[in-house]
Short mmCIF file of C-alpha atoms and ligand atoms in Angstrom, two decimals:
data_model
loop_
_atom_site.label_atom_id
_atom_site.label_comp_id
_atom_site.label_asym_id
_atom_site.label_seq_id
_atom_site.Cartn_x
_atom_site.Cartn_y
_atom_site.Cartn_z
CA MET A 1 -14.80 -25.46 13.23
CA ARG A 2 -12.23 -24.08 10.63
CA LEU A 3 -10.56 -25.71 7.94
CA GLY A 4 -6.68 -25.13 6.76
CA ILE A 5 -5.34 -26.83 4.17
CA ASP A 6 -1.67 -26.19 2.87
CA ILE A 7 -1.35 -27.54 -0.40
CA GLY A 8 2.74 -27.65 -0.85
CA GLY A 9 5.44 -29.23 -3.75
CA THR A 10 4.86 -32.64 -2.70
CA LYS A 11 2.34 -32.62 0.54
CA THR A 12 -1.25 -31.12 0.60
CA ASP A 13 -1.43 -30.61 5.06
CA ALA A 14 -4.71 -30.15 6.36
CA VAL A 15 -5.77 -29.68 10.29
CA ALA A 16 -9.30 -28.81 11.72
CA LEU A 17 -9.24 -25.65 14.52
CA ASP A 18 -11.56 -25.70 17.56
CA ALA A 19 -12.89 -22.16 18.15
CA THR A 20 -9.58 -21.74 20.68
CA GLY A 21 -7.37 -22.09 17.76
CA ARG A 22 -6.23 -25.55 19.08
CA VAL A 23 -5.88 -28.33 16.61
CA VAL A 24 -7.88 -31.28 16.95
CA GLU A 25 -6.99 -33.16 14.50
CA ARG A 26 -4.53 -33.30 11.32
CA VAL A 27 -4.43 -35.32 7.43
CA ARG A 28 -1.64 -35.42 5.29
CA MET A 29 -1.95 -36.78 1.42
CA ALA A 30 0.52 -36.27 -1.79
CA THR A 31 -0.76 -32.88 -3.41
CA GLY A 32 -2.30 -33.76 -7.07
CA PHE A 33 -0.34 -32.25 -10.13
CA GLY A 34 -2.08 -29.64 -12.16
CA PRO A 35 -5.54 -27.81 -11.31
CA ASP A 36 -8.35 -30.68 -11.54
CA ALA A 37 -5.57 -32.69 -8.88
CA VAL A 38 -5.63 -29.77 -6.96
CA VAL A 39 -9.02 -29.19 -5.83
CA GLU A 40 -9.89 -32.77 -6.23
CA VAL A 41 -6.86 -33.56 -3.27
CA ALA A 42 -8.04 -30.63 -1.40
CA CYS A 43 -11.31 -32.13 -1.31
CA ALA A 44 -10.01 -35.32 0.21
CA VAL A 45 -8.58 -34.07 2.82
CA ALA A 46 -11.82 -31.84 3.69
CA ASP A 47 -13.60 -35.31 3.59
CA ARG A 48 -11.28 -37.42 5.61
CA LEU A 49 -10.77 -34.67 8.13
CA ALA A 50 -14.78 -34.82 8.52
CA ALA A 51 -14.32 -38.73 8.47
CA ALA A 52 -11.94 -38.43 11.24
CA LEU A 53 -13.95 -36.19 13.79
CA GLY A 54 -16.95 -38.49 13.48
CA ASP A 55 -19.13 -36.46 10.71
CA ALA A 56 -20.50 -37.67 7.65
CA VAL A 57 -21.32 -33.63 6.42
CA HIS A 58 -18.62 -31.09 6.71
CA PRO A 59 -18.28 -29.61 10.35
CA PHE A 60 -16.24 -26.22 8.96
CA ASP A 61 -17.72 -22.59 9.53
CA ALA A 62 -15.01 -21.19 7.37
CA VAL A 63 -11.71 -22.77 5.09
CA GLY A 64 -8.54 -21.40 4.51
CA VAL A 65 -5.71 -22.17 1.68
CA GLY A 66 -2.59 -21.94 1.89
CA VAL A 67 -0.60 -22.05 -1.81
CA PRO A 68 2.89 -21.70 -3.16
CA GLY A 69 2.02 -19.03 -6.22
CA LEU A 70 0.94 -15.62 -6.94
CA VAL A 71 -2.99 -15.48 -4.89
CA GLU A 72 -4.81 -12.44 -6.21
CA PRO A 73 -6.07 -10.18 -3.43
CA GLY A 74 -9.67 -10.18 -2.64
CA THR A 75 -10.41 -13.00 -5.37
CA GLY A 76 -8.70 -16.17 -4.36
CA ARG A 77 -7.72 -16.77 -7.84
CA VAL A 78 -4.21 -18.41 -7.85
CA GLN A 79 -1.36 -17.91 -10.50
CA HIS A 80 2.21 -18.78 -11.14
CA ALA A 81 1.35 -21.65 -8.74
CA VAL A 82 4.32 -23.81 -10.69
CA ASN A 83 5.21 -26.44 -8.36
CA LEU A 84 1.63 -27.25 -8.36
CA GLY A 85 1.30 -27.49 -12.07
CA VAL A 86 -1.02 -24.54 -11.98
CA SER A 87 -0.47 -21.11 -14.05
CA ASP A 88 -3.94 -19.56 -13.38
CA LEU A 89 -6.98 -21.15 -11.48
CA PRO A 90 -9.91 -19.46 -9.79
CA LEU A 91 -8.64 -21.52 -6.33
CA ALA A 92 -11.39 -20.27 -3.87
CA ASP A 93 -14.56 -19.73 -6.21
CA LEU A 94 -13.95 -23.28 -7.21
CA LEU A 95 -13.85 -25.15 -3.62
CA SER A 96 -15.84 -22.56 -2.53
CA VAL A 97 -18.91 -24.55 -4.43
CA ARG A 98 -17.47 -27.76 -3.12
CA LEU A 99 -17.46 -27.21 0.37
CA GLY A 100 -20.23 -25.19 0.71
CA VAL A 101 -18.63 -22.49 2.89
CA ALA A 102 -16.57 -19.85 2.10
CA VAL A 103 -12.83 -20.08 0.90
CA THR A 104 -9.93 -17.64 1.96
CA VAL A 105 -6.58 -18.24 -0.51
CA GLU A 106 -3.48 -17.49 1.26
CA ASN A 107 0.20 -17.51 -0.07
CA ASP A 108 1.57 -20.09 1.65
CA VAL A 109 4.76 -18.26 3.56
CA ASN A 110 1.92 -15.36 4.27
CA ALA A 111 0.08 -18.61 5.64
CA ALA A 112 2.72 -19.95 7.55
CA ALA A 113 3.62 -16.74 9.51
CA LEU A 114 0.31 -16.48 10.51
CA GLY A 115 0.07 -20.13 11.96
CA ALA A 116 4.28 -19.78 13.75
CA TYR A 117 2.49 -15.98 15.26
CA HIS A 118 -0.24 -18.35 16.43
CA LEU A 119 1.99 -21.60 17.18
CA LEU A 120 4.73 -19.80 19.23
CA GLY A 121 2.25 -17.60 21.11
CA GLU A 122 3.47 -14.38 19.75
CA GLU A 123 1.23 -11.45 21.15
CA ARG A 124 2.94 -8.27 19.44
CA SER A 125 5.29 -8.55 15.89
CA MET A 126 6.70 -11.13 14.30
CA GLY A 127 9.00 -11.68 11.27
CA PHE A 128 9.04 -15.26 10.06
CA LEU A 129 11.41 -16.70 7.57
CA ASN A 130 11.22 -19.53 5.66
CA LEU A 131 13.79 -21.11 4.62
CA GLY A 132 13.12 -23.59 1.61
CA THR A 133 14.12 -23.81 -2.16
CA GLY A 134 13.95 -20.21 -1.83
CA LEU A 135 13.55 -17.25 1.26
CA ALA A 136 10.51 -15.28 2.02
CA ALA A 137 9.33 -13.94 4.71
CA GLY A 138 6.36 -12.79 6.24
CA ILE A 139 5.08 -10.28 8.61
CA VAL A 140 2.23 -10.12 11.23
CA VAL A 141 2.05 -7.25 13.49
CA GLY A 142 -0.67 -7.76 16.07
CA GLY A 143 -2.25 -10.82 14.66
CA ARG A 144 -2.73 -9.44 11.03
CA LEU A 145 -0.37 -9.81 8.30
CA TRP A 146 1.73 -6.84 6.90
CA ARG A 147 1.56 -6.98 3.42
CA GLY A 148 3.24 -3.85 2.30
CA ALA A 149 1.09 -1.93 -0.72
CA ARG A 150 1.89 -4.45 -3.76
CA GLY A 151 2.43 -7.59 -1.73
CA ALA A 152 5.89 -7.59 -1.87
CA ALA A 153 6.33 -6.87 1.73
CA GLY A 154 8.90 -9.58 3.11
CA GLU A 155 10.57 -10.29 -0.59
CA LEU A 156 13.58 -10.36 1.40
CA GLY A 157 15.04 -13.61 -0.63
CA HIS A 158 15.97 -11.05 -3.06
CA LEU A 159 17.68 -8.00 -1.07
CA PRO A 160 21.21 -8.38 -2.89
CA VAL A 161 23.69 -8.51 -0.07
CA ASP A 162 26.97 -9.38 -1.92
CA PRO A 163 27.82 -7.33 -5.06
CA ARG A 164 30.10 -10.44 -5.91
CA GLY A 165 28.13 -12.97 -5.23
CA ALA A 166 26.11 -15.85 -7.90
CA ARG A 167 23.41 -15.08 -9.99
CA CYS A 168 20.00 -15.09 -8.27
CA ALA A 169 17.22 -16.47 -11.14
CA CYS A 170 15.48 -13.04 -10.50
CA GLY A 171 18.57 -12.00 -12.32
CA GLN A 172 19.89 -10.04 -9.33
CA VAL A 173 23.47 -10.73 -8.07
CA GLY A 174 24.09 -12.00 -5.06
CA CYS A 175 20.80 -11.78 -3.50
CA ILE A 176 20.17 -13.47 0.06
CA GLU A 177 18.47 -16.12 -1.68
CA THR A 178 21.56 -17.14 -3.15
CA LEU A 179 23.12 -17.75 0.54
CA ALA A 180 20.32 -18.65 2.81
CA SER A 181 18.11 -21.16 1.23
CA GLY A 182 17.86 -25.25 0.39
CA SER A 183 18.62 -23.90 -3.50
CA ALA A 184 21.81 -22.52 -2.06
CA VAL A 185 23.04 -25.75 -0.29
CA ALA A 186 22.59 -27.78 -3.00
CA ARG A 187 24.51 -24.95 -4.81
CA MET A 188 27.91 -24.09 -2.31
CA TRP A 189 27.60 -28.13 -1.01
CA PRO A 190 27.20 -30.32 -4.12
CA THR A 191 26.59 -34.08 -2.71
CA SER A 192 25.15 -36.78 -3.61
CA ALA A 193 23.73 -37.05 0.30
CA GLU A 194 20.12 -37.31 1.07
CA LEU A 195 20.25 -34.79 3.04
CA PRO A 196 22.66 -31.98 2.12
CA ALA A 197 22.42 -29.39 4.50
CA VAL A 198 22.74 -32.22 7.20
CA ASP A 199 25.64 -33.80 5.69
CA LEU A 200 26.96 -30.33 4.87
CA PHE A 201 26.44 -29.63 9.05
CA ASP A 202 27.69 -33.46 10.04
CA ARG A 203 30.76 -32.34 8.00
CA ALA A 204 31.31 -29.23 9.63
CA GLU A 205 30.66 -30.75 13.27
CA ARG A 206 33.94 -33.10 12.40
CA GLY A 207 35.85 -30.12 11.56
CA GLU A 208 36.26 -30.34 8.21
CA ARG A 209 37.64 -26.87 6.48
CA GLU A 210 35.26 -26.58 3.74
CA ALA A 211 32.48 -27.27 5.06
CA VAL A 212 32.90 -25.04 7.90
CA GLU A 213 33.33 -22.56 5.43
CA VAL A 214 29.86 -23.38 3.59
CA ARG A 215 27.55 -23.67 6.46
CA ASP A 216 29.57 -20.25 7.66
CA ARG A 217 28.55 -18.86 4.78
CA LEU A 218 24.95 -19.91 5.56
CA ALA A 219 24.67 -19.42 8.31
CA ASP A 220 25.69 -15.26 7.80
CA GLY A 221 23.05 -15.16 4.37
CA VAL A 222 20.13 -16.54 7.36
CA ALA A 223 21.71 -13.66 9.97
CA ALA A 224 21.44 -10.85 6.89
CA ALA A 225 17.84 -11.97 6.50
CA VAL A 226 17.15 -11.62 10.11
CA ARG A 227 18.60 -7.49 10.59
CA ALA A 228 17.24 -6.94 7.15
CA LEU A 229 14.13 -7.64 8.56
CA MET A 230 14.93 -6.14 12.15
CA LEU A 231 16.12 -3.00 10.83
CA THR A 232 13.57 -2.60 8.43
CA ALA A 233 10.13 -3.12 10.88
CA ASP A 234 11.88 -4.03 14.76
CA VAL A 235 9.58 -6.97 14.58
CA ASP A 236 9.91 -8.23 18.07
CA THR A 237 11.10 -11.32 17.47
CA VAL A 238 11.91 -13.79 14.09
CA ALA A 239 11.05 -16.99 13.63
CA ILE A 240 12.58 -19.48 11.13
CA GLY A 241 11.17 -21.85 9.55
CA GLY A 242 10.81 -23.99 5.96
CA GLY A 243 12.64 -27.30 4.96
CA LEU A 244 16.07 -26.01 6.30
CA SER A 245 15.03 -25.39 9.66
CA ASN A 246 14.52 -28.87 10.54
CA LEU A 247 18.65 -29.03 11.16
CA GLY A 248 17.18 -27.80 14.83
CA GLU A 249 19.24 -26.63 17.33
CA ARG A 250 22.39 -26.73 15.13
CA LEU A 251 21.15 -24.02 12.97
CA HIS A 252 19.94 -21.77 15.41
CA ARG A 253 23.20 -22.08 17.26
CA GLU A 254 25.18 -20.72 14.07
CA VAL A 255 22.87 -17.94 13.36
CA ALA A 256 22.98 -16.51 16.59
CA ALA A 257 26.57 -16.99 16.42
CA ALA A 258 26.39 -15.17 12.73
CA LEU A 259 24.37 -12.06 14.54
CA GLN A 260 27.08 -12.34 17.21
CA ARG A 261 30.22 -11.93 14.99
CA SER A 262 27.94 -9.27 12.98
CA ALA A 263 27.79 -7.61 16.10
CA ALA A 264 31.23 -7.82 17.12
CA HIS A 265 32.36 -4.03 15.96
CA SER A 266 28.39 -2.56 16.51
CA ALA A 267 27.82 -1.12 19.76
CA PHE A 268 24.38 -0.13 18.02
CA LEU A 269 23.66 -3.82 16.02
CA ALA A 270 24.99 -4.95 19.74
CA SER A 271 22.13 -3.10 21.58
CA LEU A 272 19.64 -4.56 19.62
CA GLU A 273 20.69 -7.95 21.21
CA LEU A 274 19.72 -9.83 18.18
CA PRO A 275 20.71 -13.20 18.76
CA THR A 276 18.31 -13.73 21.60
CA ARG A 277 15.36 -12.43 19.80
CA VAL A 278 15.54 -15.59 16.99
CA ARG A 279 13.28 -18.72 17.12
CA LEU A 280 13.24 -21.92 15.75
CA VAL A 281 9.54 -23.34 14.34
CA PRO A 282 9.66 -26.85 15.73
CA PRO A 283 10.04 -29.44 13.00
CA GLY A 284 6.82 -30.30 12.35
CA THR A 285 4.96 -28.17 13.10
CA ALA A 286 1.64 -27.50 10.28
CA ILE A 287 2.19 -24.28 10.91
CA ALA A 288 1.49 -22.99 6.90
CA ALA A 289 -2.15 -24.77 7.28
CA VAL A 290 -2.92 -23.75 10.86
CA GLY A 291 -2.57 -20.36 9.47
CA ALA A 292 -4.63 -21.19 6.50
CA ALA A 293 -7.12 -21.69 8.90
CA LEU A 294 -6.29 -18.69 11.23
CA ALA A 295 -6.16 -16.31 7.50
CA THR A 296 -9.98 -16.63 6.90
CA ASP A 297 -10.51 -14.15 10.10
CA THR A 298 -8.16 -11.86 8.06
CA GLU A 299 -9.56 -11.74 5.08
CA GLU A 300 -10.14 -8.05 5.65
CA THR A 301 -6.34 -7.29 5.11
CA VAL A 302 -6.37 -8.83 2.09
CA HIS A 303 -8.04 -5.66 0.31
ZN1 ZN B 1 17.21 -12.96 -6.41
#
């Protein structure tokens, strides 16, 4: 039995996977803020999962954890996890002492990429686009993460695509993230609505001109990220996940339309059939927690 824990900015999501990779139990708790609380909540979800499985002791042979921060290759040390209030924490070491088993720590987008690959039944290559507050991608080939020489593979959010666009938090101008992310929606579509992206799509579908323009800009941004992944790695499919993917089919349809528009005058781009190669991660799926558990298999790839 493997345990996967996704420590997000607000929720810690944990799953128990059996030997075939099937989710047999799932538990969610509010994430603690600061290093001690992060460790405590991770231990608490492990206890709850063990209890839900009817075990007094932990039945886990391996534990994988996904975190939104920089993870030092090989050591599982976490740095700059701003949303967790963690600046530098030897998370793998601390958890492994507490849980009495080897612990692997992985960046959350990479973990989600592995989870999406597994849950969508992909068998060859997949790019995973995480449309969260920011935009980042993970690349999985043959079930293994492709990290690149310095771990920057898939940092597509900071690929500039519009020299006249908005200034990005990274210092460049017109990065894809300034068009296709939760923070981009917040900037381009200021609203008091609880779910700005849903409000944007609702209004665009009612034909409000300004909403249509902003929605199309967002879809063009996501399409730019899909093209970048396809034209550099030529992955079989690109899966879209993250908070904005909760828009479901409405987002999928607009991204496919944007890809279609971009290929309208290019027989080359059209021949790649990009709209048919984009998939959506079903909303509510525990991809990052599942991927964190699966990452315990691929630890050697971090070196
Ligand atoms: Zn940037």
